[in-house]
XYZ file of C-alpha atoms in Angstrom:
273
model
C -8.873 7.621 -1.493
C -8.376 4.708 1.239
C -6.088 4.949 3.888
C -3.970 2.093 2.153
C -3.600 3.997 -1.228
C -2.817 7.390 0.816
C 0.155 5.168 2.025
C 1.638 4.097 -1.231
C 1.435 7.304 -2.546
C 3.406 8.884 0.499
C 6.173 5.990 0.259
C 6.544 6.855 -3.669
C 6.787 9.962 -3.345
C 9.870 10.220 -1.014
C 11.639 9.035 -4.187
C 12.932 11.260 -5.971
C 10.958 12.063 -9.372
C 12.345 10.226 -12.789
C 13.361 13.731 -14.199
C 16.365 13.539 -11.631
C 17.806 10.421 -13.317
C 21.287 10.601 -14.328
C 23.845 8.269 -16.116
C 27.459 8.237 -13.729
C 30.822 8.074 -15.167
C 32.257 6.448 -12.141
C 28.700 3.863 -11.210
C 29.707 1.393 -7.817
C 27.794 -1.014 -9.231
C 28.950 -4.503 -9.212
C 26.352 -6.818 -10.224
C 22.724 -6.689 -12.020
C 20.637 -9.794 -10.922
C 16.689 -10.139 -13.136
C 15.513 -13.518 -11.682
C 11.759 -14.977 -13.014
C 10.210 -17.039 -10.509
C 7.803 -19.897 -11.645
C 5.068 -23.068 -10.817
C 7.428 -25.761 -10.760
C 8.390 -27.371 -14.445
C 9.428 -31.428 -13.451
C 10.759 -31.478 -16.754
C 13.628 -28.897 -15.942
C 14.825 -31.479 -13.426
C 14.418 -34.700 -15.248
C 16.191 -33.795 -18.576
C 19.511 -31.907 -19.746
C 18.004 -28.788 -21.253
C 19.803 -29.359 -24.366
C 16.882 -27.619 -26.722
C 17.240 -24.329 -24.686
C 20.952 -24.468 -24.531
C 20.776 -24.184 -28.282
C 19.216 -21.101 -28.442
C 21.122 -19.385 -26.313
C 24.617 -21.173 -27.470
C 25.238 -17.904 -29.312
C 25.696 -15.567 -26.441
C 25.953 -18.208 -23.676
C 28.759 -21.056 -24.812
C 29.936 -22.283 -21.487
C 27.766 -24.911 -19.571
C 28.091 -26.020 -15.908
C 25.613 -27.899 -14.116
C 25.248 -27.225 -10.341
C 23.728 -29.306 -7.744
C 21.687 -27.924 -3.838
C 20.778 -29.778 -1.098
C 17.341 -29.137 -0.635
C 17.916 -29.173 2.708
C 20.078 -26.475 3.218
C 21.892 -25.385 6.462
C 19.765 -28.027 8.863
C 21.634 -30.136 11.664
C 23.204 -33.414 10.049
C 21.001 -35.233 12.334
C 17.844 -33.190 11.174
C 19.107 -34.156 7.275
C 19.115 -37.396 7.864
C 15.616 -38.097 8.983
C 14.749 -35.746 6.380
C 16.499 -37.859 3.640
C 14.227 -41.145 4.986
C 11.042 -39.770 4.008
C 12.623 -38.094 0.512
C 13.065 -39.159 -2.514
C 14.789 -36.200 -3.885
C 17.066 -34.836 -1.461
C 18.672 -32.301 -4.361
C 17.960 -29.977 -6.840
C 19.844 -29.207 -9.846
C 20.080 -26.301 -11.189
C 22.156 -25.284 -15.040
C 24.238 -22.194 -15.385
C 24.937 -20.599 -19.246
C 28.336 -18.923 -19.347
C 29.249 -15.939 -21.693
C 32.477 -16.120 -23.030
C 33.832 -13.813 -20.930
C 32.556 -14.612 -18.284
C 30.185 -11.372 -16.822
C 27.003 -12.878 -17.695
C 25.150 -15.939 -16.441
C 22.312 -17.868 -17.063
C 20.582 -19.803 -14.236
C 18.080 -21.825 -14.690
C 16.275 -24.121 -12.333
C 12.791 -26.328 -11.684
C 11.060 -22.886 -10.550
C 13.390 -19.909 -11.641
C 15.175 -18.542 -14.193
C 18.047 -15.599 -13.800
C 20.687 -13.374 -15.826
C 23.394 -11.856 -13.668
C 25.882 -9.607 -14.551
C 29.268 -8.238 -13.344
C 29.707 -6.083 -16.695
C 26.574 -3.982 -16.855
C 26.956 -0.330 -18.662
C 23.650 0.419 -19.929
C 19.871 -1.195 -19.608
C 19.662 -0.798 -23.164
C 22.491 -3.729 -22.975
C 21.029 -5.443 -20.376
C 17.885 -6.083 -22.417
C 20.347 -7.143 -25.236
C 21.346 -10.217 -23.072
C 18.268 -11.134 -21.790
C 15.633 -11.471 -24.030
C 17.043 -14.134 -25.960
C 17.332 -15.911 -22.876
C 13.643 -14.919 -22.090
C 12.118 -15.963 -25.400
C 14.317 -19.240 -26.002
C 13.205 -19.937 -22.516
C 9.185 -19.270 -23.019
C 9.473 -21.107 -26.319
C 11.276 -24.298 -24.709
C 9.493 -24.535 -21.441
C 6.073 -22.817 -21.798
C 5.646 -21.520 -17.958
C 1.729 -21.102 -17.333
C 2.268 -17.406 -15.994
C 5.514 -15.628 -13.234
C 4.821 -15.787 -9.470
C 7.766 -13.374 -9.144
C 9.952 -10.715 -10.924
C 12.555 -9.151 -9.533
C 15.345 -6.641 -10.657
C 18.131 -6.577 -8.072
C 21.184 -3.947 -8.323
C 24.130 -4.760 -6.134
C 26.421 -1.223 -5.459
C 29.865 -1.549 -3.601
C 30.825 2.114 -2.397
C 34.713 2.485 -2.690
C 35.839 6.310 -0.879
C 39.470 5.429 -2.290
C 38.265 4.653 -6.201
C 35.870 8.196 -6.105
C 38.464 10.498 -4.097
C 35.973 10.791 -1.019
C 38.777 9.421 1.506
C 38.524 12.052 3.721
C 34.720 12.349 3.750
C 32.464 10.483 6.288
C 29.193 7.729 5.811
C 27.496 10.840 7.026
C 28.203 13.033 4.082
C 27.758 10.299 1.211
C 24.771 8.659 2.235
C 21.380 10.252 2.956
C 20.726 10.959 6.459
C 17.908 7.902 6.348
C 20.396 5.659 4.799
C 22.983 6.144 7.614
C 21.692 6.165 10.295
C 24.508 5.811 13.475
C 27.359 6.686 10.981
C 26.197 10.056 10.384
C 26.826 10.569 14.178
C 30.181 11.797 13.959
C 30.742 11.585 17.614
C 31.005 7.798 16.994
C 30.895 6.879 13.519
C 34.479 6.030 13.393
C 34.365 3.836 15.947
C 31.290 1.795 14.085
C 33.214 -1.403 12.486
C 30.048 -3.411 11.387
C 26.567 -2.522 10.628
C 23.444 -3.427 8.567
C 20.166 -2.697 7.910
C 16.999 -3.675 5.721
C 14.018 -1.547 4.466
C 10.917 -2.954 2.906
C 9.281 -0.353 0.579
C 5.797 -0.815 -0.998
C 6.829 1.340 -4.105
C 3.447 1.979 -5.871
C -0.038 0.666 -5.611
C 0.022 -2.095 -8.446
C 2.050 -4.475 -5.817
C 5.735 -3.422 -6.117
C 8.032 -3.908 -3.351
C 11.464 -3.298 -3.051
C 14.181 -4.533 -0.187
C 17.077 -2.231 0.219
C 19.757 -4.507 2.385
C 22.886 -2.164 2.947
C 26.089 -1.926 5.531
C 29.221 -1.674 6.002
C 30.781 -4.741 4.105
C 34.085 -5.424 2.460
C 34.616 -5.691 -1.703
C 37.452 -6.113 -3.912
C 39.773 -3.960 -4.950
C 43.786 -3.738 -6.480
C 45.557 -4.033 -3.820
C 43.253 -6.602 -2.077
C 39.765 -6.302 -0.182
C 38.810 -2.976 0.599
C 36.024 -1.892 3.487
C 32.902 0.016 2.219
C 29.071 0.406 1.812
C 26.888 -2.172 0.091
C 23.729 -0.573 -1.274
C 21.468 -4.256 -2.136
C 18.064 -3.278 -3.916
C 15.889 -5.483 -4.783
C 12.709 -4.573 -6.780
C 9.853 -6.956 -7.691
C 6.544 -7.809 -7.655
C 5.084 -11.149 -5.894
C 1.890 -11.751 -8.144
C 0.730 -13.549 -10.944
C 2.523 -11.656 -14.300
C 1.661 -13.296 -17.554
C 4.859 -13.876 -19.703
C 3.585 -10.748 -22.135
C 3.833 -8.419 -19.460
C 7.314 -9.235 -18.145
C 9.211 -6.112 -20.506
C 7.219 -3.546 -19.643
C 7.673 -4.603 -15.996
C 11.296 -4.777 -15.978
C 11.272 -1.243 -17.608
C 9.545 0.034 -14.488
C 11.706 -1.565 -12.222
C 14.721 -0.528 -13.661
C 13.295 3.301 -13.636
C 12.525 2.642 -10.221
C 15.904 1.525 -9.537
C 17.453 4.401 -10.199
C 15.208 6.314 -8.036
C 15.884 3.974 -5.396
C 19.574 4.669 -5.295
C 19.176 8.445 -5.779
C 17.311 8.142 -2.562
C 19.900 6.209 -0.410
C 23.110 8.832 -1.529
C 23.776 12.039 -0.513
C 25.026 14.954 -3.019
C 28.678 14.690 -1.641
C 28.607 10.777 -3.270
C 26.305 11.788 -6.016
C 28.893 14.545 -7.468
C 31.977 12.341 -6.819
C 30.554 10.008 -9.707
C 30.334 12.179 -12.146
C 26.951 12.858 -13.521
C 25.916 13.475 -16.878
């Protein structure tokens, strides 16, 4: 065994093992991102994608087109130059809209997406996007993935699971967090963040666990909490038959992921089955 292998074993295995996997009654998850990442298709950008809009009418009736400045957050000044020596100084990108409005389809010159602020199951998840996968591989013919990534977005609410009383300390894992399991000063902590790059397994997986303290939604207004971000994916060539399978790993790794980050205080407050 290399020393590089011995390493991706040891970071795997601090997850725990996929026997442990549980469905919650009370989940804090708030949005499911899968996002495809391809060599750039011109013809995405030159033409209304009418053809793939009718395949995915069905599930997807509501059409908005967006438009990006390539250039992004750059000084005016720095744009401007830019802009003399560009002929295309933005990129367009077209969302598909579900009716009610928890699902959307983005699609762009070198990526493709389904989000979700209404995800129960994977089983539904899967529902909702192959259609969009197929119709899209049908329509557009991409030569092979550079990227595929499963992202789960959690929002950690004390007041919604009852844990009002309990500190960061006891609902997350110790590794997770950090300065607010010091209970000396936790409570005086009003903003912190973090980000952990794991090298999940030795076929190329990553993942990219962004979490803090952060602020969400909630009935009576906006409500401070925990943001768990985790991003799975894998930054190689994937040929388009291989993307399901992959997504199925992700999304078991996923859960493994977040198992990892909570403590058992959280883990019981949500109601396990």
């Amino acid at each position: 065994m290399t020393a590089t292998q011995d390493n991706q074993e040891q970071l795997s295995s601090v997850l725990p093992e996929p026997s442990t996997r549980v469905a919650y009654e009370k989940p804090p998850l708030v949005e499911v991102i899968c996002q495809l990442r391809f060599p750039t298709i011109l013809r995405i950008q030159s033409e209304i994608p009418s053809q793939f809009q009718e395949r995915v009418r069905a599930k997807f009736p509501n059409y908005n087109e967006k438009t990006k400045d390539q250039f992004g957050d750059a000084p005016p000044e720095v744009k401007s130059l830019l802009k003399q020596f560009s002929q295309n100084t933005t990129e367009k990108s077209y969302e598909f809209i579900s009716e009610d409005e928890q699902w959307t389809v983005n699609l762009g010159s070198g990526h493709i997406s389904l989000s979700t602020t209404g995800y129960k199951r994977w089983a539904g998840f899967t529902e909702f996007w192959q259609p969009v996968f197929e119709a899209f591989v049908e329509v557009y013919k991409p030569a092979y993935f550079s990227r595929v990534g499963l992202r789960y977005i959690d929002f950690i609410n004390k007041n919604t699971l009852g844990l009002q009383g309990a500190g960061w300390g006891e609902i997350l894992a110790p590794h997770i967090a950090g300065v607010l399991g010091a209970t000396e000063v936790s409570k005086a902590v009003y903003a912190q963040q973090s980000q952990t790059h794991i090298e999940i397994d030795s076929g190329g997986t990553k993942c990219a666990v962004r979490h803090g303290l952060g602020e969400g939604t909630a009935a009576n207004g906006t409500v401070q909490g925990y943001i768990l971000d985790c991003d799975i994916f894998k930054e190689t060539k994937v040929e388009y038959g291989k993307t399901a399978e992959l997504l199925n790993q992700f999304n078991e790794y996923s859960g493994r992921v977040f198992r990892w980050c909570i403590g058992e205080t959280l883990h019981e407050a949500m109601g396990p089955n």
